[in-house]
Structure formats: C-alpha cells, structure tokens
Coordinates of C-alpha atoms in Angstrom, one line a residue:
X1 CA -0.2 0.1 0.0
X2 CA 1.6 3.8 -1.0
X3 CA 1.7 6.1 1.8
X4 CA 0.8 9.6 0.3
X5 CA 0.8 12.8 1.8
X6 CA -1.3 15.6 -0.1
X7 CA -0.3 19.4 1.0
X8 CA -3.3 21.7 -0.3
X9 CA -6.9 23.3 -0.3
X10 CA -10.3 22.2 1.3
X11 CA -13.0 24.2 -0.1
X12 CA -17.0 24.4 0.1
X13 CA -18.2 23.8 -3.3
X14 CA -21.5 25.7 -4.5
X15 CA -22.7 24.2 -7.9
X16 CA -24.9 26.1 -10.1
X17 CA -26.8 24.1 -12.9
X18 CA -28.2 25.7 -16.0
X19 CA -28.6 25.3 -19.3
X20 CA -26.2 27.6 -20.8
X21 CA -24.0 30.8 -19.8
X22 CA -25.5 33.7 -19.5
X23 CA -24.9 36.9 -22.1
X24 CA -23.3 39.9 -20.5
X25 CA -26.7 41.6 -18.8
X26 CA -28.8 38.3 -19.3
X27 CA -30.3 36.8 -16.3
X28 CA -31.2 33.2 -16.6
X29 CA -33.1 30.5 -14.1
X30 CA -31.1 27.8 -12.2
X31 CA -31.9 24.0 -13.2
X32 CA -30.4 23.1 -9.7
X33 CA -28.1 23.9 -6.7
X34 CA -26.4 21.8 -4.6
X35 CA -22.9 22.0 -2.3
X36 CA -20.3 19.3 -2.0
X37 CA -17.0 19.4 -0.8
X38 CA -13.9 20.7 -2.7
X39 CA -10.8 22.3 -3.1
X40 CA -8.1 20.4 -5.4
X41 CA -5.7 19.3 -2.5
X42 CA -8.8 17.5 -0.6
X43 CA -9.8 15.9 -4.4
X44 CA -6.5 14.4 -4.7
X45 CA -6.2 13.0 -1.1
X46 CA -9.9 11.7 -1.1
X47 CA -9.3 10.4 -4.4
X48 CA -5.6 8.8 -3.5
X49 CA -7.7 7.2 -0.5
X50 CA -10.7 5.5 -2.1
X51 CA -8.3 4.1 -4.0
X52 CA -6.1 2.1 -1.8
X53 CA -3.6 4.3 -0.6
X54 CA -2.7 5.4 3.6
X55 CA -3.4 9.0 2.9
X56 CA -2.7 12.1 4.6
X57 CA -3.8 15.8 4.5
X58 CA -2.0 18.8 5.5
X59 CA -3.7 22.2 5.1
X60 CA -6.3 24.4 7.0
X61 CA -9.9 25.2 7.5
X62 CA -12.0 28.1 9.4
X63 CA -13.5 27.7 12.9
X64 CA -16.7 27.5 11.3
X65 CA -19.7 24.9 10.1
X66 CA -17.8 24.6 6.9
X67 CA -14.7 23.7 8.2
X68 CA -16.0 20.9 10.1
X69 CA -17.3 19.6 7.3
X70 CA -14.9 19.5 4.9
X71 CA -12.6 17.9 7.6
X72 CA -15.5 15.1 8.1
X73 CA -15.3 14.6 4.4
X74 CA -11.6 13.5 4.6
X75 CA -12.2 11.3 7.3
X76 CA -15.1 9.2 5.8
X77 CA -12.6 8.7 3.1
X78 CA -10.1 7.2 5.3
X79 CA -7.8 10.2 5.2
X80 CA -5.5 11.1 8.5
X81 CA -6.7 14.7 9.4
X82 CA -4.1 15.3 12.4
X83 CA -2.3 18.0 10.4
X84 CA -5.7 19.8 9.4
X85 CA -5.3 23.1 11.4
X86 CA -8.5 25.0 12.5
X87 CA -7.5 28.6 12.1
X88 CA -9.6 31.7 13.2
X89 CA -7.4 34.1 10.4
X90 CA -10.1 33.6 7.8
X91 CA -13.2 31.6 6.7
X92 CA -12.7 28.3 5.3
X93 CA -12.3 27.8 1.5
X94 CA -15.1 28.2 -1.0
X95 CA -15.7 27.7 -4.6
X96 CA -18.7 28.4 -7.0
X97 CA -18.9 25.6 -10.0
X98 CA -20.7 27.0 -12.6
X99 CA -21.7 24.1 -14.8
X100 CA -24.2 23.9 -18.2
X101 CA -26.0 21.2 -20.0
X102 CA -22.7 20.4 -21.9
X103 CA -20.8 19.6 -18.7
X104 CA -18.4 22.9 -19.1
X105 CA -17.2 24.3 -15.8
X106 CA -16.4 27.4 -14.9
X107 CA -15.1 27.9 -11.3
X108 CA -14.9 31.1 -9.2
X109 CA -12.6 30.2 -6.0
X110 CA -12.3 32.1 -2.8
X111 CA -9.1 31.1 -1.0
X112 CA -10.2 31.8 3.0
X113 CA -8.1 29.6 5.2
X114 CA -6.4 27.9 1.9
X115 CA -4.0 31.2 1.6
X116 CA -3.4 31.1 5.5
X117 CA -1.1 27.7 5.1
X118 CA 2.5 28.5 6.4
X119 CA 6.2 26.8 6.2
X120 CA 5.7 26.1 10.2
X121 CA 2.6 24.1 9.6
X122 CA 4.1 22.1 7.3
X123 CA 7.3 21.3 9.0
X124 CA 4.9 20.5 12.3
X125 CA 4.2 17.8 9.3
X126 CA 7.5 16.5 8.8
X127 CA 6.9 13.1 10.3
X128 CA 4.1 12.3 7.7
X129 CA 5.9 13.8 4.8
X130 CA 9.1 11.6 5.9
X131 CA 6.8 8.7 5.9
X132 CA 5.4 9.1 3.0
X133 CA 6.0 7.3 -0.5
X134 CA 4.5 10.4 -2.2
X135 CA 3.9 14.5 -1.1
X136 CA 1.7 15.9 -3.9
X137 CA 1.1 19.7 -3.7
X138 CA -0.9 22.3 -6.2
X139 CA -1.1 26.1 -6.5
X140 CA -4.1 26.4 -4.4
X141 CA -1.7 27.0 -1.1
X142 CA 1.3 29.3 -0.9
X143 CA 4.0 28.3 -3.2
X144 CA 6.5 28.8 0.0
X145 CA 4.4 26.1 1.7
X146 CA 5.2 24.0 -1.1
X147 CA 8.3 25.0 -1.3
X148 CA 8.9 23.7 2.4
X149 CA 7.3 20.5 2.0
X150 CA 9.0 19.7 -1.5
X151 CA 12.2 20.2 0.7
X152 CA 11.6 18.2 3.5
X153 CA 10.6 15.2 1.4
X154 CA 13.8 15.4 -0.7
X155 CA 16.0 15.5 2.4
X156 CA 14.0 12.4 3.1
X157 CA 14.7 10.6 -0.6
X158 CA 11.0 11.1 -0.8
X159 CA 9.1 11.5 -4.1
X160 CA 7.4 15.1 -4.7
X161 CA 4.3 15.3 -7.2
X162 CA 3.7 19.1 -8.4
X163 CA -0.1 19.5 -10.0
X164 CA 0.5 23.1 -11.0
X165 CA -3.2 24.4 -11.1
X166 CA -4.0 26.9 -10.9
X167 CA -2.0 27.7 -14.1
X168 CA 0.7 30.1 -13.6
X169 CA 3.8 31.4 -15.3
X170 CA 5.4 32.4 -12.4
X171 CA 6.4 28.8 -11.1
X172 CA 9.8 29.5 -8.7
X173 CA 12.8 27.5 -10.8
X174 CA 13.6 26.4 -7.0
X175 CA 10.3 24.7 -6.7
X176 CA 10.7 22.7 -10.4
X177 CA 14.0 21.4 -9.2
X178 CA 12.3 19.5 -6.3
X179 CA 9.6 18.4 -8.3
X180 CA 10.2 14.2 -9.1
X181 CA 6.7 14.6 -11.4
X182 CA 4.4 17.4 -12.7
X183 CA 0.8 16.3 -14.0
X184 CA -0.7 20.1 -16.0
X185 CA -3.2 19.7 -18.4
X186 CA -3.1 21.7 -21.9
X187 CA -3.7 24.8 -20.6
X188 CA -1.5 24.3 -17.4
X189 CA 1.1 23.1 -20.1
X190 CA 1.4 25.9 -22.3
X191 CA 1.3 28.0 -19.6
X192 CA 4.5 26.9 -18.0
X193 CA 6.0 25.8 -21.3
X194 CA 4.3 28.5 -23.9
X195 CA 3.8 25.6 -25.8
X196 CA 0.1 25.2 -27.3
X197 CA -1.1 21.7 -26.9
X198 CA -2.2 20.8 -30.2
X199 CA -1.0 17.0 -31.2
X200 CA 1.7 14.3 -29.5
X201 CA 4.1 16.2 -30.9
X202 CA 3.8 19.5 -29.4
X203 CA 2.9 17.1 -25.9
X204 CA 6.7 16.0 -26.7
X205 CA 7.9 19.5 -27.2
X206 CA 6.4 21.0 -24.2
X207 CA 7.9 18.0 -21.9
X208 CA 11.3 17.7 -23.0
X209 CA 11.3 22.0 -22.5
X210 CA 9.7 20.8 -18.5
X211 CA 12.8 18.1 -18.6
X212 CA 15.2 21.0 -19.7
X213 CA 13.8 22.9 -16.1
X214 CA 14.8 19.6 -14.0
X215 CA 11.8 17.7 -14.6
X216 CA 12.4 14.4 -15.8
X217 CA 9.1 12.9 -15.5
X218 CA 6.3 14.6 -16.8
X219 CA 2.3 14.0 -17.6
X220 CA -0.1 15.9 -19.2
X221 CA -3.7 15.2 -18.6
X222 CA -5.7 16.3 -22.3
X223 CA -9.4 15.9 -20.9
X224 CA -11.4 13.3 -22.9
X225 CA -8.6 12.3 -24.9
X226 CA -6.3 11.4 -22.4
X227 CA -2.7 11.2 -20.9
X228 CA 0.5 11.1 -22.3
X229 CA 3.7 10.4 -20.4
X230 CA 7.3 11.0 -20.8
X231 CA 10.0 9.5 -18.4
X232 CA 13.4 10.8 -19.2
X233 CA 13.9 9.8 -23.0
X234 CA 10.8 7.6 -23.3
X235 CA 7.0 8.1 -23.6
X236 CA 3.9 7.4 -24.8
X237 CA 0.3 8.3 -24.8
X238 CA -2.7 6.5 -23.1
X239 CA -6.4 7.1 -24.6
X240 CA -9.0 8.1 -22.4
X241 CA -11.9 5.8 -21.5
X242 CA -15.4 7.4 -23.7
X243 CA -18.2 7.9 -21.0
X244 CA -21.0 10.1 -20.9
X245 CA -19.5 12.7 -19.0
X246 CA -21.6 14.7 -16.2
X247 CA -19.6 16.8 -14.9
X248 CA -15.5 17.1 -15.2
X249 CA -15.3 19.1 -11.8
X250 CA -12.5 16.8 -10.0
X251 CA -12.0 14.7 -13.1
X252 CA -8.2 15.8 -13.4
X253 CA -7.4 15.6 -9.4
X254 CA -9.0 12.1 -9.1
X255 CA -6.6 11.0 -12.0
X256 CA -4.0 12.2 -10.1
X257 CA -5.0 10.8 -6.3
X258 CA -5.5 7.7 -8.3
X259 CA -2.4 8.0 -9.7
X260 CA -0.5 8.4 -6.4
X261 CA -1.9 5.1 -5.0
X262 CA -0.5 2.5 -7.6
X263 CA 2.7 4.3 -9.4
X264 CA 6.3 2.6 -8.1
X265 CA 8.4 5.3 -6.5
X266 CA 11.0 4.6 -9.2
X267 CA 8.2 4.9 -11.8
X268 CA 8.9 1.8 -13.5
X269 CA 4.8 1.1 -14.2
X270 CA 4.0 4.8 -14.8
X271 CA 2.3 3.9 -18.2
X272 CA -0.4 1.2 -16.0
X273 CA -0.4 3.9 -13.5
X274 CA -1.7 6.1 -15.8
X275 CA -4.0 3.9 -17.6
X276 CA -5.8 3.2 -14.0
X277 CA -5.5 6.8 -12.9
X278 CA -7.7 7.5 -16.6
X279 CA -10.4 4.8 -15.5
X280 CA -11.0 6.6 -12.4
X281 CA -11.4 10.0 -13.8
X282 CA -13.9 8.2 -16.2
X283 CA -15.8 7.6 -13.2
X284 CA -15.6 10.4 -11.8
X285 CA -17.1 12.8 -14.6
X286 CA -20.1 10.5 -14.9
X287 CA -21.9 11.6 -11.6
X288 CA -22.2 15.3 -10.5
X289 CA -19.8 16.9 -7.4
X290 CA -16.3 16.9 -6.8
X291 CA -15.9 14.4 -4.1
X292 CA -19.3 12.7 -4.0
X293 CA -17.8 11.7 -7.8
X294 CA -14.8 10.3 -7.0
X295 CA -14.5 6.1 -6.9
X296 CA -13.6 3.8 -4.7
X297 CA -11.1 0.7 -5.1
X298 CA -13.7 -1.8 -5.3
X299 CA -15.7 0.4 -8.2
X300 CA -12.6 1.1 -10.2
X301 CA -11.6 -2.7 -9.7
X302 CA -15.4 -3.5 -10.9
X303 CA -15.1 -1.0 -14.0
X304 CA -11.9 -2.7 -14.9
X305 CA -13.7 -6.2 -14.8
X306 CA -16.4 -5.2 -16.9

C-alpha cells in the first residue's frame, strides 16, 4: 500500500447548474443548486485514499461549520486529518462552480484559510512527509509552503508530485528543481512552456522543455482524449475511456489521487498507473459534484472487469 501525503486546499463547493452560460446583462434560471466538498488538495487526497493509499492531509480550515464539514469529508474517506489546522484567521475556503448542460464548467474560488497555510504548518507535518512515498501539492495554497514541503520530502528521499493548478507562469525554479513528477493539463502546460498543445508532437516538445527545467517525469492530461507521459527519453500516450460526462470538476484531481495510489516510487509502472488513473477519472466525470463523484478502489476494479 502506497503512503501519500497531500498538501493543499479544502473548499466547500456550491454547484450552480443551468442550460447555458448567460450573456452579459442576461438573467437565466438555475436548473439546480447543490453543495459538496471540494478543493484540489482535498479532492486528490480523497481520491488517493478511496483508491487504496494510506493518506494524510496538510491544510487549514476556519473555525466554522464549513471547516467541520470539510474535515468530515476527509475522515469519512479514511484520510488522516491530524495535520489539518482549525484557524480563526479566515473562513474556510469556498468555490462556486458554474456548470452548463454540456458539462462545461467555470470555477470561482475564495481561498480563505487555504491562503493562510505557512511553512511552519508544513514543518509540523514533517513526520507524515518523511513516512510517505509521495508528497502531492497544487497552487491553491502558498508556494512558499509547497517549497518547504518538497524540501523536507527530498531531504528524506521521498518523491514529490506537483499539480501546477491553477495555471501560473511564475513558478519558482527552486520548486521545479524539487519536483519529481509534474502533472499539468494542456492549458497549464501551455502556461508553463509557451507551447500550444495540439497533438503528440507538441506534447513531446512541451515535456522536453519541462525536462530542461529539471523535471524528468511529466504527465500531460488532455481531458477526454487521455494522457501523455514522458520519463527521461521514453514516452507514450494512454487514451481516455469513452463515457458520457456529467460533471468534469474533479476529473484531474481524481486522476492524480488514483495515480499516486498505485505508482511505484521508481516510476517503473508509469504507463500502467496512467491507464488506471484514466479509468478512475472516467468514473468521476459520470457523477455530479467533486468529492461525491470520486470512485473507490472497488468501483475502479469493477470497471476494470466490466
């Protein structure tokens, strides 16, 4: 069983569903409204735990009902919450997900306590980092905290996985140097490299550019098409499973969490781990909501047998 620690965000998601996005100045009725647990970090941790990894979370929530709700989402999925801090500095993070009838989404985020995670908070979780096979982080918490976590992981010879989302071109070179595996989608890849992703040739060029910045293992996810991977000079493309998508909100997070649950620390099974992560992601997009849609190991295995 892999041991995974996730440093990241916890958000309460408000999902607003409608037929189409309104035009400027236009008012449209909602087709539905729901509340669910979210945040890229929490999604990835829950995906890892449900897929079978022993998972610990590092993060921060407010002293509010939303914070209690988010911690319960973690613990109900078997995630260790001992390094989740309850803070009175701000409210628990929140996100508003706009979802149209074609399953296209647009997301607005209020970071709240996610933006209050400090290097000291990460240092306090050093035992969990040192005991893990992988440390995963995103960009919904301060980059300084992520650098601290990755430094602790490398000092303990543990592997690091960076999901550079939300996309930013201002990624510190010292963070890239501490990253063992980077997992951007096509938009984030273009932001990082300046290369527009159109086909496998452009993916190879973008991955080579990331390798030139010190990251030897790259996975580029391209939604319903699948995922490209490169390890040193070896590379390949794993097609996605064809399903009817209802909500793609947590698809990428499910991919990363499931990947971490089966990936070997020497990355020798990278292609097979990507294939299984694609399977988990294909299950997640068939249900509404971020965390409610994340599949369990049993569900992934059942889909594999079907």
